Coordinates of C-alpha atoms in Angstrom, one line a residue:
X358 CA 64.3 74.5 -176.8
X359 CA 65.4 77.8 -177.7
X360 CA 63.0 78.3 -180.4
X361 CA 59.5 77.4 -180.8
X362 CA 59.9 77.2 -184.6
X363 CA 62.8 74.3 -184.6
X364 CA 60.5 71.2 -184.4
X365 CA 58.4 72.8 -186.9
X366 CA 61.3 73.3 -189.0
X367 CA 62.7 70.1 -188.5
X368 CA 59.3 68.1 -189.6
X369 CA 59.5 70.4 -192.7
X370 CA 63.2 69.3 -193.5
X371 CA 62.6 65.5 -192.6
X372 CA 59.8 65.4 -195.0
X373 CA 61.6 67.1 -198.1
X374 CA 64.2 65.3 -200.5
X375 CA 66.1 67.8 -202.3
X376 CA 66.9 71.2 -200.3
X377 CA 68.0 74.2 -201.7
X378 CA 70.1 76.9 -200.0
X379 CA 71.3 80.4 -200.9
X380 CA 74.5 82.7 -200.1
X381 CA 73.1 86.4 -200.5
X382 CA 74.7 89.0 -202.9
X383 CA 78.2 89.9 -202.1
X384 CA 78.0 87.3 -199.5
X385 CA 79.9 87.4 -196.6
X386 CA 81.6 85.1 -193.8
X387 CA 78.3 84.7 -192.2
X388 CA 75.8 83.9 -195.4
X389 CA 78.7 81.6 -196.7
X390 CA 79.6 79.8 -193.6
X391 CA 75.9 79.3 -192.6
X392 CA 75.0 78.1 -196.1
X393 CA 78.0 75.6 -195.9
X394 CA 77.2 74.2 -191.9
X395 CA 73.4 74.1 -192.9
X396 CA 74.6 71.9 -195.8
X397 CA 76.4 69.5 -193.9
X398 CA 74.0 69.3 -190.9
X399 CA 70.9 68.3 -194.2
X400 CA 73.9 65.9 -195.6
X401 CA 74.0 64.3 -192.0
X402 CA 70.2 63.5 -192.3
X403 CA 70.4 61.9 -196.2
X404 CA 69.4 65.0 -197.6
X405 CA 70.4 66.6 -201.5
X406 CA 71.2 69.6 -201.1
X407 CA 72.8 72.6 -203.9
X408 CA 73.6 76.2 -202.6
X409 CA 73.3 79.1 -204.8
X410 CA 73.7 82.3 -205.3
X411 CA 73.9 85.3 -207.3
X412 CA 77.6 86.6 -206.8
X413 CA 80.9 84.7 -206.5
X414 CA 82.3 84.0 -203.0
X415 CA 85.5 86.2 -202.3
X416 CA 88.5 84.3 -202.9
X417 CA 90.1 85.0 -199.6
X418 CA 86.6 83.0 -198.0
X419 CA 87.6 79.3 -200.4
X420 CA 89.6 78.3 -197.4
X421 CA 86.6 77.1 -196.0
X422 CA 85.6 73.7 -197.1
X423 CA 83.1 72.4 -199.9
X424 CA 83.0 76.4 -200.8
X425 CA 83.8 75.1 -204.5
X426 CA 80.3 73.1 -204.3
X427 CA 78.5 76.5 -204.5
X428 CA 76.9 76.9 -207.8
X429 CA 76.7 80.8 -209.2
X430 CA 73.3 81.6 -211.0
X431 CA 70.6 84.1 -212.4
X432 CA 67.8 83.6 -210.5
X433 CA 65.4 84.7 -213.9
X434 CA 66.6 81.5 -215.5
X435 CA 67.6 78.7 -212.6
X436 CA 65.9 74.9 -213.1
X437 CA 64.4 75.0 -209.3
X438 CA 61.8 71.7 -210.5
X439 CA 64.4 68.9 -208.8
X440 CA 64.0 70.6 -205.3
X441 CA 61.2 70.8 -202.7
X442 CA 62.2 72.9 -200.4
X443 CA 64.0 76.6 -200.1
X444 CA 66.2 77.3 -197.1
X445 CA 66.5 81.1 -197.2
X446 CA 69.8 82.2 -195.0
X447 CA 70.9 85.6 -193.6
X448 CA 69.0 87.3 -195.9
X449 CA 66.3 90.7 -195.0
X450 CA 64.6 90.7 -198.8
X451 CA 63.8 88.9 -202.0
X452 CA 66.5 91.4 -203.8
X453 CA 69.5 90.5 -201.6
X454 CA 68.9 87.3 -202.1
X455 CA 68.3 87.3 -205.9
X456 CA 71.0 89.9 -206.2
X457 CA 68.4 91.8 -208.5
X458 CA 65.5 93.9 -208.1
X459 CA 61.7 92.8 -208.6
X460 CA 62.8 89.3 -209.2
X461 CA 60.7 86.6 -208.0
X462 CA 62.1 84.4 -205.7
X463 CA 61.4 80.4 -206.4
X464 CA 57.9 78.8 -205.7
X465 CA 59.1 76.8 -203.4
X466 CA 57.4 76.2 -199.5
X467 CA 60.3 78.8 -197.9
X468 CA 61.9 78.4 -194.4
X469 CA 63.9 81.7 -193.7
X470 CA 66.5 82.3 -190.8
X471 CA 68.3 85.1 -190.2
X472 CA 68.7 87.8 -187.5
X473 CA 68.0 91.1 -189.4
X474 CA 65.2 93.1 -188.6
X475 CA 62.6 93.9 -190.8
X476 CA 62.9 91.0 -192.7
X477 CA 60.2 91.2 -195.4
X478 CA 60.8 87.5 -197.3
X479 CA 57.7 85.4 -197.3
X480 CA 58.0 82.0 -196.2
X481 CA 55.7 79.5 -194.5
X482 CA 58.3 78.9 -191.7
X483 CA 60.1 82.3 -190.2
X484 CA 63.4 82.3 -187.5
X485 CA 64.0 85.9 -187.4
X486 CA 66.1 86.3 -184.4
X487 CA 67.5 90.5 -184.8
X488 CA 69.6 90.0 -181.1
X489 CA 71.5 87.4 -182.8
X490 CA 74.5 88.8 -183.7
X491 CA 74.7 86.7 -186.6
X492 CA 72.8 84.0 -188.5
X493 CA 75.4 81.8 -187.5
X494 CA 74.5 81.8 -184.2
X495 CA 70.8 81.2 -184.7
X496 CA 72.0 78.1 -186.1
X497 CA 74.3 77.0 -183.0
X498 CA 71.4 77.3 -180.9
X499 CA 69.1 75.6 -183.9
X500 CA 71.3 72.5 -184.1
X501 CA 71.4 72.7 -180.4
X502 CA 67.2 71.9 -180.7
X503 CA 67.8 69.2 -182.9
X504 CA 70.7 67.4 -180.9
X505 CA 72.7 67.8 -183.8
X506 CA 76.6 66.7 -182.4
X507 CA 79.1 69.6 -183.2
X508 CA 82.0 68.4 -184.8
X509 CA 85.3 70.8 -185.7
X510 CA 84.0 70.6 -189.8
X511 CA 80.5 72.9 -187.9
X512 CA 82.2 74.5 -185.3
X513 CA 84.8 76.4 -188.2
X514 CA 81.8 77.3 -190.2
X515 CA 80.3 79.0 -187.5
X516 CA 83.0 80.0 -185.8
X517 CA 84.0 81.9 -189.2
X518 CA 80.2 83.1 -189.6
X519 CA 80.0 84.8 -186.1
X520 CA 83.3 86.7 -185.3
X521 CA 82.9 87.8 -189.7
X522 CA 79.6 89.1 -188.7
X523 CA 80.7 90.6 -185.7
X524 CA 84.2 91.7 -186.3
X525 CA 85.6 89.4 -184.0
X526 CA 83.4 90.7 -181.7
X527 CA 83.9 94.6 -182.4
X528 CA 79.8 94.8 -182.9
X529 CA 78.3 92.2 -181.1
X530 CA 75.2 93.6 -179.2
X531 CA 74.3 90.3 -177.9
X532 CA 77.6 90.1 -175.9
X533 CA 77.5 87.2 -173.6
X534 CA 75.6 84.7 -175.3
X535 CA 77.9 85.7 -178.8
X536 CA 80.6 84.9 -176.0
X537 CA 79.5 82.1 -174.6
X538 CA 78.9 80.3 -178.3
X539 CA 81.8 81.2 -179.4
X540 CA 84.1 79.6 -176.8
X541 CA 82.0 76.7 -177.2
X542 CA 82.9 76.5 -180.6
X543 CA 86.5 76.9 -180.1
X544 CA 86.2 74.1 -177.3
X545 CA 84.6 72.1 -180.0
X546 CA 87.8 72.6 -182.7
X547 CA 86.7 75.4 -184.4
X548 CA 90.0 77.1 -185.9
X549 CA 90.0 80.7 -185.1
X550 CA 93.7 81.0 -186.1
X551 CA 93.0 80.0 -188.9
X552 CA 89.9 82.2 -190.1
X553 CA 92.1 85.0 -188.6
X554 CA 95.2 84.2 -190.6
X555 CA 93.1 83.8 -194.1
X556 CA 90.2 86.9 -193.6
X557 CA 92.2 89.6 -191.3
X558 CA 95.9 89.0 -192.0
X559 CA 96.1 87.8 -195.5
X560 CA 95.7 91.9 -197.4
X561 CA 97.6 92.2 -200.5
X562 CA 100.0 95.9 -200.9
X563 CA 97.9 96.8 -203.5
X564 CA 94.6 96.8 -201.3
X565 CA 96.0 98.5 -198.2
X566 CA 97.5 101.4 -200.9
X567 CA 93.6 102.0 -201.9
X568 CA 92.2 101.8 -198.7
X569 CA 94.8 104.5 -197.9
X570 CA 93.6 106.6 -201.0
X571 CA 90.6 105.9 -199.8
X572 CA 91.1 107.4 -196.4
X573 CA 92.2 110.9 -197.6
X574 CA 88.6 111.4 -199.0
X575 CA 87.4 111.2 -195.6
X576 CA 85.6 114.4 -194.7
X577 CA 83.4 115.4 -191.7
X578 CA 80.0 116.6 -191.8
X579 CA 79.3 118.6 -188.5
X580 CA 75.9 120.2 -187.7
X581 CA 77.6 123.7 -187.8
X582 CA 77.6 123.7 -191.5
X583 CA 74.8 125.3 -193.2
X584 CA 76.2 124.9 -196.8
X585 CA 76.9 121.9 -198.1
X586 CA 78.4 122.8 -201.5
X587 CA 81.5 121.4 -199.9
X588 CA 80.1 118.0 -199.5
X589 CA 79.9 117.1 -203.2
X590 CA 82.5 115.5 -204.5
X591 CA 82.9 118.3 -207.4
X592 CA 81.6 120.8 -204.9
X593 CA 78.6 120.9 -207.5
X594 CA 74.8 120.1 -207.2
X595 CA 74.5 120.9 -203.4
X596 CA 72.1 123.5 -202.5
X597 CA 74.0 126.3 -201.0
X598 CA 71.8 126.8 -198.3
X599 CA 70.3 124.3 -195.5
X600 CA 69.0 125.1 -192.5
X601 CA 71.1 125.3 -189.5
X602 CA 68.5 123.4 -187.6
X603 CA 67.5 121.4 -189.5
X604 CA 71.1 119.8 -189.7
X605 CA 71.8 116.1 -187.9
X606 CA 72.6 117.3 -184.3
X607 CA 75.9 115.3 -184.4
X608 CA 79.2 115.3 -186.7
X609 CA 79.4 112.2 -188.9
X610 CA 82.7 111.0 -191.3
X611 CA 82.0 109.8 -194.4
X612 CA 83.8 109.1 -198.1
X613 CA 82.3 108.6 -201.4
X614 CA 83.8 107.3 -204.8
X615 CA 82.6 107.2 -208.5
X616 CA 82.8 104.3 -210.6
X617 CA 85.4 105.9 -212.7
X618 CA 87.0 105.9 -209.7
X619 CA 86.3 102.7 -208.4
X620 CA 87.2 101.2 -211.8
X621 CA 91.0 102.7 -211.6
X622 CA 91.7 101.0 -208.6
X623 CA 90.4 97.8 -210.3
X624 CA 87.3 97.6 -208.5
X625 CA 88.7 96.3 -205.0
X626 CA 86.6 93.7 -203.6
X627 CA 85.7 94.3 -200.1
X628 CA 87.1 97.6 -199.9
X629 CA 84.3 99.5 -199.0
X630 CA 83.2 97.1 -196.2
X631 CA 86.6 96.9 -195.1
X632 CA 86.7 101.0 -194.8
X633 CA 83.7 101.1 -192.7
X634 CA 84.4 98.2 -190.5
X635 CA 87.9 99.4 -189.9
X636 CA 88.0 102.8 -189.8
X637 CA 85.4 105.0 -190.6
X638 CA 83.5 104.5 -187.8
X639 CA 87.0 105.2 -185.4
X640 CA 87.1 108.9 -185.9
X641 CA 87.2 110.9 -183.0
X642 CA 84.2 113.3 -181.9
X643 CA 81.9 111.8 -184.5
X644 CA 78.9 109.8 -184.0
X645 CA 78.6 107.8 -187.0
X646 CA 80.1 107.2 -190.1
X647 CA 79.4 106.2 -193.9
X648 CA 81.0 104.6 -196.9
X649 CA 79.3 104.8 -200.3
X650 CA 80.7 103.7 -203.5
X651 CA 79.2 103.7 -206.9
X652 CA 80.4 100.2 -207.2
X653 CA 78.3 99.8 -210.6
X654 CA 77.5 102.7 -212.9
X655 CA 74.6 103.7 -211.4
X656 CA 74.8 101.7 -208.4
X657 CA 75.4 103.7 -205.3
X658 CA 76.5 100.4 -202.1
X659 CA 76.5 102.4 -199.0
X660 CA 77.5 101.3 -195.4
X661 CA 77.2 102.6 -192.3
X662 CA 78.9 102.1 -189.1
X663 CA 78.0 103.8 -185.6
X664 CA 78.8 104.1 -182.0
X665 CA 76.4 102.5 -179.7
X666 CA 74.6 105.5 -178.9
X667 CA 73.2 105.7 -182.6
X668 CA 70.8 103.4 -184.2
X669 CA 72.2 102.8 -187.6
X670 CA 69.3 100.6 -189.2
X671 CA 67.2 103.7 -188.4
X672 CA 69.4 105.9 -190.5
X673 CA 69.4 103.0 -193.5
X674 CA 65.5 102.4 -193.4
X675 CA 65.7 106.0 -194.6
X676 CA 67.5 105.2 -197.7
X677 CA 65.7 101.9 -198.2
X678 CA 68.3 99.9 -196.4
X679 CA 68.3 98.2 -193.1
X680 CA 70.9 96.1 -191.0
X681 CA 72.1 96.5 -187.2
X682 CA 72.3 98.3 -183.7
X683 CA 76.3 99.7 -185.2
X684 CA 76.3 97.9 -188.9
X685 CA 73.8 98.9 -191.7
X686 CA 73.6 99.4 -195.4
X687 CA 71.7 100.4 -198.6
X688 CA 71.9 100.8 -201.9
X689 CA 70.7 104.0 -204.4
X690 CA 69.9 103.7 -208.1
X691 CA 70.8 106.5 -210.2
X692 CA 72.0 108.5 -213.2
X693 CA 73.7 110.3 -211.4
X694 CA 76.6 109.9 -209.0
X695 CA 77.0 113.6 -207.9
X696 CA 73.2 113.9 -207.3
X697 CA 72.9 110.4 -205.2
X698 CA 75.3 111.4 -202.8
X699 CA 73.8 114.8 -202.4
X700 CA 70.5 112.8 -201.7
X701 CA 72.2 110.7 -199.1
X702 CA 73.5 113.6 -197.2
X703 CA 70.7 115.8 -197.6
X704 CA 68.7 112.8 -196.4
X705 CA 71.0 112.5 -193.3
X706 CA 71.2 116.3 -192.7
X707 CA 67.8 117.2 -193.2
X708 CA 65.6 114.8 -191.4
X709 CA 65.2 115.7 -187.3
X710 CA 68.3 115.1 -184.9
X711 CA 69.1 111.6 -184.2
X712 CA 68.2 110.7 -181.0
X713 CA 70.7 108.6 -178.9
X714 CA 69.9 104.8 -177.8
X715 CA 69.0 104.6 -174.9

């Protein structure tokens, strides 16, 4: 067994009727993919089952099968009486997975899986595994407890959830077990042509020409600069003078955009992931790098992508966030967009050096 909570699970799952699963906010290859296998595997056993969530899936991901079955909802108002059970998937906290804040998951006996740490859901039953690389493969090695056969259908679905989590394998700190699944899975039929042809090689003009106004806001923060007036994005707000050191002991990219900005472009989905994963992380003689984008008024979605000496969920936990080794986000409320970017890099500058990984 490779976890001690999969028979427990499993008696939990036999004895319920109707099953409920979620896809988090935004959700990604990984939340939608897991959702979908852990749906077929509960099918497979006689089981109802209805996946929700709070946000739609991104167009580019309704390749994958039965992605049409997933039912969009407000969490305040959904009917959750014809279900028994709650299967909470790749998801750290009650607000990514209601998509709002201080809103109440269901009263429902919980089972949560997912591999990010910190996770602060309650639930009866808890697979938090935070060396997975991706929920995805917590379930290949879940289904593996329960015998479950792996057919092409499961393979693609997890397939698609572990190299989306990891971008194809860019930031997988688990390396040869993520390896060792995921040639399994191919051996099995999952189609990795075909997730690369639909998620990595299917960008529309008008999306690479914002990525590339993007880039040119890109600007570097190094620890020789004791004014950060320059670091606003009017060059207003910022305190003229901040300790030398005091400063982050390593340079770090980052970009940010308003939602008047944002909106211009026609508020690009999966731009500002796409930014980080791709190339804000890349630039040479930096440590880190961050993304943040106000991408509702008020709303401030920041992610941040490192090198492996730097421990980016350390860096999110101080802005309430959370997330990986090399991938982590979080997100700022305010009136102000000026004044929540000078908090984030105030935050970042003015906290003590960032120690490396060891």
């Amino acid at each position: 067994m490779h976890f001690t909570q999969s028979k427990k699970i499993w008696d939990v799952i036999m004895k319920s009727k109707q099953i409920l699963l979620n896809i988090h906010r935004n959700p990604d290859l990984d939340s939608v993919g897991s959702a979908l296998a852990m749906q077929t595997v509960l099918m497979g056993l006689g089981k109802k089952t209805q996946i929700i969530g709070p946000h739609p899936i991104n167009p580019d991901f309704m390749f994958l099968p039965h992605t049409d079955n997933v039912k969009i909802v407000d969490y305040k108002t959904y009917d959750i009486k014809p279900f028994d059970l709650f299967i909470i998937l790749d998801s750290g906290s009650d607000d990514i997975v209601t998509g709002q804040k201080g809103v109440v998951l269901p009263s429902l006996p919980t089972i949560v899986i997912d591999h990010h740490k910190n996770n602060t859901i309650h639930a009866q039953i808890k697979l938090v595994d935070d060396h997975a690389s991706s929920t995805a493969e917590i379930l290949y090695h879940l289904f593996e407890d329960w015998k479950i056969k792996m057919t092409p259908h499961i393979a693609t679905l997890l397939f698609a959830g572990a190299c989306h989590d990891t971008m194809f394998f860019k930031y997988n700190e688990n390396e040869v077990d993520t390896f060792q699944i995921a040639a399994k899975l191919i051996e099995k039929g999952a189609k990795k042509n075909k997730i690369l042809t639909h998620v990595y090689n299917n960008l529309n003009l008008l999306f690479i020409k914002h990525v590339g106004t993007l880039l040119t806001k890109i600007k570097i923060q190094t620890p020789s600069h004791a004014e950060l007036a320059s670091a606003s994005p009017t060059d207003k707000g910022i305190p003229k003078q901040v300790r030398d050191d005091s400063l982050l002991k390593v340079n770090f990219a980052w970009v940010a955009l308003s939602y008047e900005e944002y909106e211009k472009m026609g508020l690009p989905l999966a731009i500002r992931e796409y930014v980080a994963d791709h190339f804000i992380q890349s630039i040479k003689n930096t440590g880190f790098g961050i993304v943040m984008i106000e991408e509702e008024k008020g709303k401030l979605c920041i992610s941040f992508r490192g090198k492996e000496e730097y421990d980016m969920s350390s860096l999110a936990r101080k802005l309430g966030g959370g997330g990986h080794l090399l991938r982590a986000g979080a997100t700022l409320y305010g009136d102000n967009f000026d004044e929540m970017v000078k908090q984030v890099l105030l935050i970042l500058c003015s906290n003590q050096p960032l120690a490396p990984q060891r």
